[in-house]
PDB file of C-alpha atoms in Angstrom:
ATOM      1  CA  PHE A   1       2.433  33.356  49.261  1.00 58.00           C
ATOM      2  CA  ASP A   2      -0.160  35.942  48.445  1.00 64.00           C
ATOM      3  CA  GLY A   3      -0.123  37.625  51.876  1.00 68.00           C
ATOM      4  CA  LEU A   4      -3.710  36.637  52.681  1.00 70.00           C
ATOM      5  CA  TYR A   5      -4.907  34.896  55.848  1.00 69.00           C
ATOM      6  CA  TYR A   6      -6.750  31.592  55.522  1.00 68.00           C
ATOM      7  CA  SER A   7      -8.791  29.757  58.165  1.00 69.00           C
ATOM      8  CA  TYR A   8      -8.274  26.000  58.296  1.00 68.00           C
ATOM      9  CA  GLN A   9     -11.185  24.900  60.511  1.00 72.00           C
ATOM     10  CA  GLY A  10     -12.231  21.733  58.740  1.00 75.00           C
ATOM     11  CA  ASN A  11     -11.848  18.172  59.985  1.00 79.00           C
ATOM     12  CA  CYS A  12      -9.715  17.110  57.026  1.00 83.00           C
ATOM     13  CA  THR A  13      -6.351  17.329  55.265  1.00 87.00           C
ATOM     14  CA  TYR A  14      -5.600  20.553  53.379  1.00 87.00           C
ATOM     15  CA  VAL A  15      -3.169  20.979  50.478  1.00 88.00           C
ATOM     16  CA  LEU A  16      -1.232  24.000  51.700  1.00 88.00           C
ATOM     17  CA  MET A  17       1.016  24.031  48.685  1.00 89.00           C
ATOM     18  CA  GLU A  18       2.058  21.660  45.976  1.00 90.00           C
ATOM     19  CA  GLU A  19       3.533  21.924  42.527  1.00 88.00           C
ATOM     20  CA  ILE A  20       1.206  21.972  39.553  1.00 87.00           C
ATOM     21  CA  ASP A  21       3.883  20.228  37.476  1.00 84.00           C
ATOM     22  CA  HIS A  22       5.096  17.449  39.791  1.00 76.00           C
ATOM     23  CA  THR A  23       7.951  16.460  37.498  1.00 66.00           C
ATOM     24  CA  ILE A  24      10.196  19.307  38.684  1.00 68.00           C
ATOM     25  CA  HIS A  25      10.698  18.490  42.405  1.00 77.00           C
ATOM     26  CA  ASN A  26       7.545  16.606  43.494  1.00 82.00           C
ATOM     27  CA  PHE A  27       7.258  19.058  46.408  1.00 90.00           C
ATOM     28  CA  GLY A  28       4.184  19.569  48.562  1.00 93.00           C
ATOM     29  CA  VAL A  29       3.110  20.634  52.050  1.00 95.00           C
ATOM     30  CA  TYR A  30      -0.080  19.296  53.632  1.00 95.00           C
ATOM     31  CA  ILE A  31      -1.809  19.840  56.980  1.00 91.00           C
ATOM     32  CA  ASP A  32      -4.161  17.419  58.720  1.00 91.00           C
ATOM     33  CA  ASN A  33      -6.673  19.005  61.106  1.00 86.00           C
ATOM     34  CA  TYR A  34      -9.201  17.512  63.510  1.00 82.00           C
ATOM     35  CA  HIS A  35     -12.028  18.998  65.603  1.00 80.00           C
ATOM     36  CA  CYS A  36     -10.326  19.243  68.990  1.00 78.00           C
ATOM     37  CA  ASP A  37     -13.287  20.776  70.847  1.00 76.00           C
ATOM     38  CA  PRO A  38     -16.641  19.081  70.110  1.00 76.00           C
ATOM     39  CA  ALA A  39     -18.520  22.058  71.608  1.00 81.00           C
ATOM     40  CA  GLN A  40     -17.076  24.493  69.018  1.00 77.00           C
ATOM     41  CA  SER A  41     -16.267  24.478  65.321  1.00 75.00           C
ATOM     42  CA  VAL A  42     -12.545  24.930  65.905  1.00 79.00           C
ATOM     43  CA  SER A  43      -9.872  22.656  64.514  1.00 81.00           C
ATOM     44  CA  CYS A  44      -6.406  21.800  65.763  1.00 81.00           C
ATOM     45  CA  THR A  45      -3.485  20.649  63.697  1.00 83.00           C
ATOM     46  CA  ARG A  46      -2.659  16.998  64.019  1.00 88.00           C
ATOM     47  CA  THR A  47       0.092  16.617  61.391  1.00 94.00           C
ATOM     48  CA  LEU A  48       2.116  18.787  58.999  1.00 95.00           C
ATOM     49  CA  THR A  49       3.553  16.777  56.101  1.00 97.00           C
ATOM     50  CA  VAL A  50       6.329  17.866  53.764  1.00 96.00           C
ATOM     51  CA  LYS A  51       6.938  15.749  50.646  1.00 94.00           C
ATOM     52  CA  HIS A  52       9.968  16.086  48.427  1.00 92.00           C
ATOM     53  CA  GLU A  53      11.026  13.573  45.781  1.00 89.00           C
ATOM     54  CA  SER A  54      11.011  10.194  47.565  1.00 89.00           C
ATOM     55  CA  GLN A  55      11.017  11.577  51.115  1.00 94.00           C
ATOM     56  CA  GLU A  56       7.989  12.327  53.297  1.00 96.00           C
ATOM     57  CA  VAL A  57       8.511  14.141  56.597  1.00 97.00           C
ATOM     58  CA  ARG A  58       5.610  14.125  59.078  1.00 97.00           C
ATOM     59  CA  LEU A  59       5.563  16.432  62.070  1.00 97.00           C
ATOM     60  CA  LYS A  60       2.801  15.031  64.292  1.00 95.00           C
ATOM     61  CA  THR A  61       1.576  16.894  67.352  1.00 92.00           C
ATOM     62  CA  VAL A  62       1.388  14.258  70.074  1.00 91.00           C
ATOM     63  CA  LYS A  63       0.798  16.688  72.969  1.00 87.00           C
ATOM     64  CA  LEU A  64       0.241  20.458  73.050  1.00 80.00           C
ATOM     65  CA  ILE A  65       1.158  21.247  76.697  1.00 83.00           C
ATOM     66  CA  PRO A  66       3.989  20.674  77.040  1.00 88.00           C
ATOM     67  CA  LEU A  67       4.524  20.526  73.297  1.00 85.00           C
ATOM     68  CA  LYS A  68       5.600  17.131  72.009  1.00 92.00           C
ATOM     69  CA  VAL A  69       6.035  16.593  68.257  1.00 94.00           C
ATOM     70  CA  GLU A  70       6.855  13.213  66.739  1.00 96.00           C
ATOM     71  CA  VAL A  71       9.001  13.359  63.586  1.00 97.00           C
ATOM     72  CA  THR A  72       8.928  10.556  61.033  1.00 97.00           C
ATOM     73  CA  VAL A  73      10.624  10.233  57.658  1.00 97.00           C
ATOM     74  CA  ASN A  74       8.970   7.760  55.304  1.00 97.00           C
ATOM     75  CA  HIS A  75       6.931   6.464  58.275  1.00 97.00           C
ATOM     76  CA  VAL A  76      10.016   5.753  60.459  1.00 97.00           C
ATOM     77  CA  ALA A  77      10.562   7.753  63.660  1.00 98.00           C
ATOM     78  CA  VAL A  78      13.814   9.772  63.559  1.00 97.00           C
ATOM     79  CA  ALA A  79      15.861  11.662  66.130  1.00 96.00           C
ATOM     80  CA  LEU A  80      16.690  15.304  65.550  1.00 97.00           C
ATOM     81  CA  PRO A  81      18.693  16.719  63.968  1.00 97.00           C
ATOM     82  CA  TYR A  82      18.137  14.555  60.911  1.00 97.00           C
ATOM     83  CA  GLU A  83      19.772  15.052  57.532  1.00 96.00           C
ATOM     84  CA  LYS A  84      19.624  13.015  54.331  1.00 93.00           C
ATOM     85  CA  TYR A  85      20.234  14.087  50.756  1.00 88.00           C
ATOM     86  CA  SER A  86      19.347  17.790  50.616  1.00 88.00           C
ATOM     87  CA  MET A  87      16.753  17.630  53.440  1.00 94.00           C
ATOM     88  CA  LYS A  88      17.427  18.632  57.023  1.00 97.00           C
ATOM     89  CA  VAL A  89      15.009  18.463  59.965  1.00 98.00           C
ATOM     90  CA  TYR A  90      15.849  20.077  63.307  1.00 98.00           C
ATOM     91  CA  LYS A  91      14.484  22.034  66.279  1.00 96.00           C
ATOM     92  CA  ALA A  92      14.987  25.782  66.640  1.00 96.00           C
ATOM     93  CA  GLY A  93      13.448  26.962  69.907  1.00 93.00           C
ATOM     94  CA  ILE A  94       9.786  25.832  69.874  1.00 91.00           C
ATOM     95  CA  ASN A  95       9.818  25.331  66.116  1.00 95.00           C
ATOM     96  CA  HIS A  96      10.485  22.201  64.160  1.00 97.00           C
ATOM     97  CA  VAL A  97      12.151  23.106  60.869  1.00 98.00           C
ATOM     98  CA  VAL A  98      12.328  21.252  57.576  1.00 98.00           C
ATOM     99  CA  GLU A  99      14.917  22.681  55.176  1.00 97.00           C
ATOM    100  CA  LEU A 100      15.484  21.695  51.604  1.00 94.00           C
ATOM    101  CA  HIS A 101      18.872  23.244  50.875  1.00 92.00           C
ATOM    102  CA  ARG A 102      18.946  22.713  47.115  1.00 90.00           C
ATOM    103  CA  LEU A 103      15.506  24.284  46.630  1.00 90.00           C
ATOM    104  CA  LYS A 104      16.009  27.031  49.244  1.00 93.00           C
ATOM    105  CA  ILE A 105      12.812  25.999  51.036  1.00 94.00           C
ATOM    106  CA  ASN A 106      12.186  26.415  54.783  1.00 96.00           C
ATOM    107  CA  VAL A 107       9.071  25.055  56.519  1.00 97.00           C
ATOM    108  CA  THR A 108       8.543  25.680  60.259  1.00 96.00           C
ATOM    109  CA  TYR A 109       5.942  24.196  62.583  1.00 95.00           C
ATOM    110  CA  ASN A 110       5.354  24.696  66.315  1.00 92.00           C
ATOM    111  CA  GLY A 111       2.299  22.536  66.906  1.00 87.00           C
ATOM    112  CA  MET A 112      -0.154  25.406  66.327  1.00 81.00           C
ATOM    113  CA  ALA A 113       1.254  27.502  63.478  1.00 86.00           C
ATOM    114  CA  PHE A 114       3.425  27.047  60.429  1.00 88.00           C
ATOM    115  CA  THR A 115       5.332  29.058  57.828  1.00 91.00           C
ATOM    116  CA  ILE A 116       6.516  28.127  54.350  1.00 91.00           C
ATOM    117  CA  ARG A 117       9.333  30.088  52.746  1.00 93.00           C
ATOM    118  CA  MET A 118      10.365  29.325  49.196  1.00 90.00           C
ATOM    119  CA  PRO A 119      11.944  31.203  46.278  1.00 90.00           C
ATOM    120  CA  TYR A 120       9.601  32.884  43.845  1.00 87.00           C
ATOM    121  CA  SER A 121      12.075  32.339  41.032  1.00 85.00           C
ATOM    122  CA  THR A 122      11.689  28.545  41.295  1.00 83.00           C
ATOM    123  CA  PHE A 123       7.982  28.196  42.062  1.00 84.00           C
ATOM    124  CA  ALA A 124       6.319  31.154  40.322  1.00 83.00           C
ATOM    125  CA  ASN A 125       3.202  30.035  38.427  1.00 84.00           C
ATOM    126  CA  ASN A 126       3.741  26.413  39.543  1.00 85.00           C
ATOM    127  CA  THR A 127       1.858  26.190  42.858  1.00 86.00           C
ATOM    128  CA  GLN A 128      -1.658  25.169  43.812  1.00 84.00           C
ATOM    129  CA  GLY A 129      -3.601  24.613  47.023  1.00 82.00           C
ATOM    130  CA  GLN A 130      -4.362  27.104  49.773  1.00 74.00           C
ATOM    131  CA  CYS A 131      -1.384  29.204  48.598  1.00 59.00           C
TER     132      CYS A 131
END
């Protein structure tokens, strides 16, 4: 959100972004990393989690080559494309995309990298975490 680059090399779960005031949309994005090479201090992404209201979407990297991502909603595996309420999850090329139409939010994940796009007008001064 601020245009800066952050390194996520810990063996833990990071709060990428969440609302300060959770009563508005209860929206948050989290990333779970693990040390994938014991010889180096490098981390790989295990899971990207998007929470919104009562739904929790997990994009779990099962295999990097070839890329295999498991998608669950509220801990239940789902087939893509998936749509419920104002949330849509689908594949676009190598990316897995989580869209929240009503909030104009777009989160992409390809097993190694992610992007979060959201409107400034809705979330200005109401975010915390690595953002």
